[in-house]
Coordinates of C-alpha atoms and ligand atoms in Angstrom, one line a residue:
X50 CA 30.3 43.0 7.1
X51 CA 31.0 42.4 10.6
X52 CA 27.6 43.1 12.9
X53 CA 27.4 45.5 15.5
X54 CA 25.6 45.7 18.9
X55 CA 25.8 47.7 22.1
X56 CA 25.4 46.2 25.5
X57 CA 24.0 48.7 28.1
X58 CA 25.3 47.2 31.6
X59 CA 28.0 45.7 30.0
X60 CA 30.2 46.2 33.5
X61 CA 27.7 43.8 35.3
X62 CA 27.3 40.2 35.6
X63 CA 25.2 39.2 32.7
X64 CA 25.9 41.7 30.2
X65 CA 30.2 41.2 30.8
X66 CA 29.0 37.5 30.1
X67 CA 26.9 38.7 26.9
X68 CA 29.7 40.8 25.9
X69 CA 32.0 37.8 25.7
X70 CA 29.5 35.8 23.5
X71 CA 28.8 38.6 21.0
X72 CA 32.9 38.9 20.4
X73 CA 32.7 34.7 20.0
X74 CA 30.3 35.6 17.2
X75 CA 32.2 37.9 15.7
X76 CA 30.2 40.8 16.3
X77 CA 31.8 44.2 16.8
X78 CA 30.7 45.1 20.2
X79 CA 30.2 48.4 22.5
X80 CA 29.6 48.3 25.9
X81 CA 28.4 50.7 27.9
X82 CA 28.0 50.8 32.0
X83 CA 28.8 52.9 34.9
X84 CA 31.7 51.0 35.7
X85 CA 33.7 48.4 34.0
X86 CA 33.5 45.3 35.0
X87 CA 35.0 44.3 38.2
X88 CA 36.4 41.0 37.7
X89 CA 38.0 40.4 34.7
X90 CA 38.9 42.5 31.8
X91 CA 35.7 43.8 29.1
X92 CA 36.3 42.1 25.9
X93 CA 34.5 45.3 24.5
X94 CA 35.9 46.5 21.3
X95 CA 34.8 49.7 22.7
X96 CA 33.8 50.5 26.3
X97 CA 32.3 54.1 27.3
X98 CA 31.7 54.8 31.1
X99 CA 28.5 56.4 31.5
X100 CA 25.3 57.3 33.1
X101 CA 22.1 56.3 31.0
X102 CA 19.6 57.8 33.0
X103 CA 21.0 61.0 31.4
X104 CA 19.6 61.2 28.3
X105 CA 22.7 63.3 26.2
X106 CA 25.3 60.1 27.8
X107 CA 22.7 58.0 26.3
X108 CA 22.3 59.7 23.3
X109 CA 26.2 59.5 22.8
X110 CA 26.6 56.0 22.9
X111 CA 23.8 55.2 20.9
X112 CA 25.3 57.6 18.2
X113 CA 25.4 55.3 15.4
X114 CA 23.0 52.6 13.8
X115 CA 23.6 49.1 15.8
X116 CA 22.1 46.2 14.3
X117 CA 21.1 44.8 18.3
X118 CA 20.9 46.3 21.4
X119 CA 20.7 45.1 24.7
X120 CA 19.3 46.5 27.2
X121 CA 20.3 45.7 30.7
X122 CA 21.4 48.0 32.8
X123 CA 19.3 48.6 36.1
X124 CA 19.4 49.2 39.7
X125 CA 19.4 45.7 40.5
X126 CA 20.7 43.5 43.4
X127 CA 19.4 40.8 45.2
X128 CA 17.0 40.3 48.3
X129 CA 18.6 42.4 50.5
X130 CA 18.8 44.9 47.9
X131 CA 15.1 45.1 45.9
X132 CA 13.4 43.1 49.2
X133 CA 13.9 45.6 52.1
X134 CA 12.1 47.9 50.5
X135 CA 14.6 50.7 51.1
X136 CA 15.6 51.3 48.0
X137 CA 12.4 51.2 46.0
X138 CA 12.3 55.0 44.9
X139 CA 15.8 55.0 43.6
X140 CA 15.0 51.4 41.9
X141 CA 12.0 52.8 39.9
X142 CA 13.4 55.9 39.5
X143 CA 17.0 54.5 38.0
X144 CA 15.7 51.7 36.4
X145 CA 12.5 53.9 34.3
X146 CA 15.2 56.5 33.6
X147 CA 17.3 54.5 32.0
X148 CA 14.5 52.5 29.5
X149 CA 13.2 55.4 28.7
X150 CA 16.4 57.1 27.7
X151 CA 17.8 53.9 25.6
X152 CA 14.6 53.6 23.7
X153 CA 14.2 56.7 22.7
X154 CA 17.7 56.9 21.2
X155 CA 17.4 53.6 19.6
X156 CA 14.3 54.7 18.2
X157 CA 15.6 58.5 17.2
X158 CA 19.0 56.0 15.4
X159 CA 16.4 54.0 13.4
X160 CA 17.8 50.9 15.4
X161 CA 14.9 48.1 15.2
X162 CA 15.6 45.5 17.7
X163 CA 15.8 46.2 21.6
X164 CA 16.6 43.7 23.3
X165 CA 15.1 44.3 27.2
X166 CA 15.8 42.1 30.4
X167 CA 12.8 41.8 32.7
X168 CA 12.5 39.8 35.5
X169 CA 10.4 36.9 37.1
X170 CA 9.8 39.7 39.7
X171 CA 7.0 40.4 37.7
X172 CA 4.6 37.5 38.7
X173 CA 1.8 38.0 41.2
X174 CA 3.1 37.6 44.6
X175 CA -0.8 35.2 45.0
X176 CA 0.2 32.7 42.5
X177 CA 3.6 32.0 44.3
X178 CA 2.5 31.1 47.8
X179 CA 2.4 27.4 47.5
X180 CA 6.1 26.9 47.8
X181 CA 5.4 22.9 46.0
X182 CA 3.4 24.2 43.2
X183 CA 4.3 28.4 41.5
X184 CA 2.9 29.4 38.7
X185 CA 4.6 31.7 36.5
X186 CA 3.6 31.1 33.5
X187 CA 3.7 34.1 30.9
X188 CA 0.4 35.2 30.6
X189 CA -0.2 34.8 34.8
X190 CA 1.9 37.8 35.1
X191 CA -1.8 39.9 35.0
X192 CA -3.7 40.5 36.8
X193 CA -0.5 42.4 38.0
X194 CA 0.4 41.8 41.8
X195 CA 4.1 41.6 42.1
X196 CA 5.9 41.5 45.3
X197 CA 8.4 44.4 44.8
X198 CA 8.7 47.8 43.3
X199 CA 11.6 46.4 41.0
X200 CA 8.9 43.9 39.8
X201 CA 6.3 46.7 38.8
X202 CA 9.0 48.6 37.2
X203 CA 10.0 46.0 35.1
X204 CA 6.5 45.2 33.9
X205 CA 6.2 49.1 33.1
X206 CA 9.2 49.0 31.1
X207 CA 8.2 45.6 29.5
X208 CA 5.1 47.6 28.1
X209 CA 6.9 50.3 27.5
X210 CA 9.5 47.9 24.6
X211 CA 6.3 46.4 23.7
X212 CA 4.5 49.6 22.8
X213 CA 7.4 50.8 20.8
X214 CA 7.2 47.8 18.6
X215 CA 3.6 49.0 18.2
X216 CA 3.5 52.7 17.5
X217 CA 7.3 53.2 16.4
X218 CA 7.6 50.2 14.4
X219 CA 10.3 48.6 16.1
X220 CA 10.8 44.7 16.5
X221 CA 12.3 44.4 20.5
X222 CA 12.6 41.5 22.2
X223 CA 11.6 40.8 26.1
X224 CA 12.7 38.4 28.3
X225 CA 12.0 37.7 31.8
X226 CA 15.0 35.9 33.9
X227 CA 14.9 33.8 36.5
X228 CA 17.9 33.9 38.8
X229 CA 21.0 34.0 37.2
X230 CA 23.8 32.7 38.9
X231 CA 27.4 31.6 37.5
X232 CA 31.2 32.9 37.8
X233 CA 32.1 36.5 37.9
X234 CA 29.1 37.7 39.4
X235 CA 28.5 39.7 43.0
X236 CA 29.0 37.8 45.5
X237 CA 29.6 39.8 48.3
X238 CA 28.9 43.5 49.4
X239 CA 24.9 43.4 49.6
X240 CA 23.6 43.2 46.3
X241 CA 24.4 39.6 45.7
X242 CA 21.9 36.7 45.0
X243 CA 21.3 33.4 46.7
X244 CA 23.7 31.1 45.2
X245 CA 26.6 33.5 45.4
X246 CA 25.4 34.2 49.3
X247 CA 25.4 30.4 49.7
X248 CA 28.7 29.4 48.2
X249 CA 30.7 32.9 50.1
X250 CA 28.8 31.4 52.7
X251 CA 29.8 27.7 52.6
X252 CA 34.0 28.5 51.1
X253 CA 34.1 30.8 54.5
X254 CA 33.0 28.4 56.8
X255 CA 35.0 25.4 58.7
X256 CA 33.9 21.8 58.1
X257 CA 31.4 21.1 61.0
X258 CA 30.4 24.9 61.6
X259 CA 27.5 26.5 60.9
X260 CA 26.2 29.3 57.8
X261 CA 23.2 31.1 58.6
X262 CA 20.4 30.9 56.3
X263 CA 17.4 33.9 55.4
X264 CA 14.5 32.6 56.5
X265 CA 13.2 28.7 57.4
X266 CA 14.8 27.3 54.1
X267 CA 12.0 25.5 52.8
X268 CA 11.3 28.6 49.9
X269 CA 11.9 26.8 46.6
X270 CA 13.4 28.8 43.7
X271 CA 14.7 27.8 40.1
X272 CA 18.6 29.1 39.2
X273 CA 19.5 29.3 36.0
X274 CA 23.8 28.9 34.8
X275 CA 24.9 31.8 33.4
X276 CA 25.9 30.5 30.0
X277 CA 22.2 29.1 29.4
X278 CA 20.7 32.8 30.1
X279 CA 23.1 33.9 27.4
X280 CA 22.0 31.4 24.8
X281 CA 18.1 31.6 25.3
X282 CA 18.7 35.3 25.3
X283 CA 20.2 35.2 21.6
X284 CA 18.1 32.8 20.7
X285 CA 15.2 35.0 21.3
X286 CA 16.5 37.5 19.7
X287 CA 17.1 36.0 16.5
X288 CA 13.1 34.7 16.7
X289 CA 10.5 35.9 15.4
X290 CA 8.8 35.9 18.8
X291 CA 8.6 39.3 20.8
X292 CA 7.8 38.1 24.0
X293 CA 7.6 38.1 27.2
X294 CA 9.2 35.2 27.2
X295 CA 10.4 33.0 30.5
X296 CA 14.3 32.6 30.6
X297 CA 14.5 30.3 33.6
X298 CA 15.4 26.7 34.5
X299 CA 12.6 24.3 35.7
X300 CA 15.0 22.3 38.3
X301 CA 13.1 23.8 41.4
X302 CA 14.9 23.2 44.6
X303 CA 14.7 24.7 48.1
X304 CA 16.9 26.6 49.2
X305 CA 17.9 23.9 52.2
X306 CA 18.2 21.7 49.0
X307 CA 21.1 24.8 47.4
X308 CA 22.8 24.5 50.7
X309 CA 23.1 21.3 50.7
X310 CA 24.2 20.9 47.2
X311 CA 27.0 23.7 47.5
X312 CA 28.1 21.8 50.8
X313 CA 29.0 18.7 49.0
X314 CA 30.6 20.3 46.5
X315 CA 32.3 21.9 48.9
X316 CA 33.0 19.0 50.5
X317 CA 31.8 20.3 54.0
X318 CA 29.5 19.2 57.0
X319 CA 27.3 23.1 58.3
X320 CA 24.5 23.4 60.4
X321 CA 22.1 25.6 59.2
X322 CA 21.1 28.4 61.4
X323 CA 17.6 29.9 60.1
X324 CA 17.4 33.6 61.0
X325 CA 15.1 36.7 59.3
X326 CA 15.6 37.8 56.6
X327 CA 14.4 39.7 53.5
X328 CA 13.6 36.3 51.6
X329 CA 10.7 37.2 48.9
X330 CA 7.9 35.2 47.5
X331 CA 7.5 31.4 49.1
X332 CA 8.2 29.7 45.7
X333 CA 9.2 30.4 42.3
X334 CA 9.8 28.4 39.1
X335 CA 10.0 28.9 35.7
X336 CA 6.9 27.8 33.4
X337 CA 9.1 26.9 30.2
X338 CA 6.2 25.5 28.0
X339 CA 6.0 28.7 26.0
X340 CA 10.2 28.9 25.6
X341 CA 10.1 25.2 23.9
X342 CA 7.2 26.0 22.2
X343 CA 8.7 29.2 20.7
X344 CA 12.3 28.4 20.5
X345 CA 12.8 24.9 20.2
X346 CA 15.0 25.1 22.8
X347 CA 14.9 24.9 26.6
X348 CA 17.7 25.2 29.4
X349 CA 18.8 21.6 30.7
X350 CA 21.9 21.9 32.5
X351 CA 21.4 20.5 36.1
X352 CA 22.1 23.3 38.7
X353 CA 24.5 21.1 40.1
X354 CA 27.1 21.1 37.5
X355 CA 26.3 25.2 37.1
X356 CA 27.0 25.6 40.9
X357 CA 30.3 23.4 40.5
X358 CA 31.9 26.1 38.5
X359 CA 30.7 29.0 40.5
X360 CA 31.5 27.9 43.6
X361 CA 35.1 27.4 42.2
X362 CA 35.1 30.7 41.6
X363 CA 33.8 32.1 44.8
X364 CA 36.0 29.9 46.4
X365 CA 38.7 31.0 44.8
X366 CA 37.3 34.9 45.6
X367 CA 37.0 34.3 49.1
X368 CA 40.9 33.1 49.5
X369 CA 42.0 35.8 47.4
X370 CA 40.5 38.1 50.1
X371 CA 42.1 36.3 52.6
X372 CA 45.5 35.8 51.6
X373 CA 45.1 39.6 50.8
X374 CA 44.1 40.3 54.7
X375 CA 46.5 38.4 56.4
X376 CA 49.4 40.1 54.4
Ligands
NAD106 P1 24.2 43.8 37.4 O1 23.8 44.7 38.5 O2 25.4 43.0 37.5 O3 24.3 44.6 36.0 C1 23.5 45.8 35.8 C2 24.5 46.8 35.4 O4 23.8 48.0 35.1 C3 25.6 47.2 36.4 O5 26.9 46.9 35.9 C4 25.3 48.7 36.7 O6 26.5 49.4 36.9 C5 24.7 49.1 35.4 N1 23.9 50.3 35.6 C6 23.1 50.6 36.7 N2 22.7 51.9 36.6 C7 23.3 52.4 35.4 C8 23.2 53.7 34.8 N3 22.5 54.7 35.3 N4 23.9 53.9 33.7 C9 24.7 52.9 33.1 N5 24.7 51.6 33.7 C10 24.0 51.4 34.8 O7 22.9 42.9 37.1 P2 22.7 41.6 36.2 O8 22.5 40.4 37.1 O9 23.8 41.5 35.2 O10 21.3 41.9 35.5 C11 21.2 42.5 34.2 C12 19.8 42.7 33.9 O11 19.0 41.5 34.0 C13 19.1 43.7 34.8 O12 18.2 44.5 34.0 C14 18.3 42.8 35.7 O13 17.2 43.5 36.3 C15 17.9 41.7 34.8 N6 17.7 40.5 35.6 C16 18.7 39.8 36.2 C17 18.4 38.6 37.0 C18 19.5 37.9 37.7 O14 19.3 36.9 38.3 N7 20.8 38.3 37.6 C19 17.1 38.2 37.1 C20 16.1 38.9 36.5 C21 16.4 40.0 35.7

């Protein structure tokens, strides 16, 4: 028989993506989301529009015995959405509402294995000042200091999967991601994350202009392609390992170093102009000794060849937009 999941925020970036893998497997597939999603067509057998952090429009989609679901719908967005700090009530509010509601339909179904996205958000803001030298391995994520509400919400909800496995006998699955990035993803509008910001940034500009940049440039992050986030997240489902577990590539760069990658690829000369903004911890990379060690598996694409394809896209986005303006 055919399996069966349910992916809650199936009309965002990653779980559209996920979607699209579960339906190359063969599974039978539900999705559920506040929206659809916005750039191409779900590839849901079944798509209901709905709110989870209301417990009977959770209880409705979760009205049947899946053999996985995933969990990842959340008020989510990036630095100038979780950074500013304006939006942290609604954030923890959403975000707590929502895992709260999904596990305890899951676990009212009899459905064992949760599936629950957390966030490299979660690691102590102390540990991640050296911008040459982060440290986010798993365990470093206590004693807790994150740097953002969204980062102590997740590590509630975390517990909160954790504990179920404990006292409800279930058998979820955590991961923590580390900046996702790839095709059909936000790129404009505010809730966007670096590499998307970088590549609207670059396709808009005119060779030998100027992009401006958050900050002095010289914070260092990891991005991890879309389609490796999708694979380590399967993979860990189908371990024996609960987690947390680091879903992240170990190709650090600045992000100077992004802009100028995305510029050649671009094929463009831009001057940076640094100016203030929200820009989060001074480094961040992801400690992938435990993934190996659990898994047997690690990401290894070069961010190059994952920004090639996304700034294709974007590009592509951006003249779309244009062409739609000037007619
Ligand atoms: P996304 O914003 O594209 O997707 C989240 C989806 O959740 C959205 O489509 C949104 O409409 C939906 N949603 C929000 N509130 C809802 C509600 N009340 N009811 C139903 N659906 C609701 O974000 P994403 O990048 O695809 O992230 C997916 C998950 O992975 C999130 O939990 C996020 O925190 C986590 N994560 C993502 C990254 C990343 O780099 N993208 C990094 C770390 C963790």
């Amino acid at each position: 028989m055919k399996r069966s999941a349910l992916v809650c925020g199936a009309g965002g970036f990653i779980g559209s993506h996920l979607v699209k893998r579960l339906k190359r497997e063969n599974y039978w597939v539900r999705g559920v989301d506040l929206k659809l999603p916005p750039f191409a067509e779900t590839q849901a057998d079944d798509f209901i529009v709905a709110d989870l952090r209301d417990s009977a429009a959770c209880g409705r989609a979760i009205d049947r015995q899946y053999d996985e679901v995933y969990q990842l719908a959340a008020d989510m967005g990036g630095a100038g959405y979780v950074f500013t700090g304006e939006n942290d009530a609604e954030i923890m509010r959403n975000s707590a509402a929502i895992n709260l509601n999904v596990l305890s339909s899951c676990q009212e179904r009899g459905i064992g294995r949760v599936f629950y996205s957390s966030s490299a958000c979660v690691y102590p803001v102390h540990n991640q000042l050296d911008p040459n030298n982060p440290f986010c391995s798993e365990q470093s994520a206590y004693p807790a200091a994150p740097d953002s509400e969204y980062g102590w919400e997740k590590l509630f909800s975390e517990r909160l999967f954790l504990a179920f496995n404990k006292n409800h006998s279930m058998n979820n699955r955590v991961a923590r991601y580390h900046n996702i990035f790839g095709p059909e993803g936000a790129w404009q509008g505010g809730r966007e994350k670096a590499p998307a910001a970088v590549c609207r940034k670059v396709a808009m500009a005119s060779d030998g202009g100027e992009i401006e940049i958050w900050g002095d440039g010289n914070q260092t992050r990891s991005f991890l392609f879309i389609d490796e986030c999708i694979e380590g997240t399967l993979r860990l489902m189908q371990s024996g390992f609960a987690g947390p577990l680091n879903i992240g590539s170990d190709e650090m760069v600045t992000i100077n170093q992004l802009v100028d990658m995305v510029c050649e690829i671009a094929g463009k000369t831009l001057h940076k102009n640094h100016i203030s903004g929200p820009i989060g911890v001074r480094g961040r990379n992801s400690d992938n000794a435990l993934i190996e060690q659990k898994l047997s598996w690690r990401p290894s694409l070069k961010l190059y060849a994952g920004l090639e394809q996304t700034y294709d896209w974007i590009e592509r986005q951006v003249q779309r937009e244009t062409n739609q303006s000037a007619a």
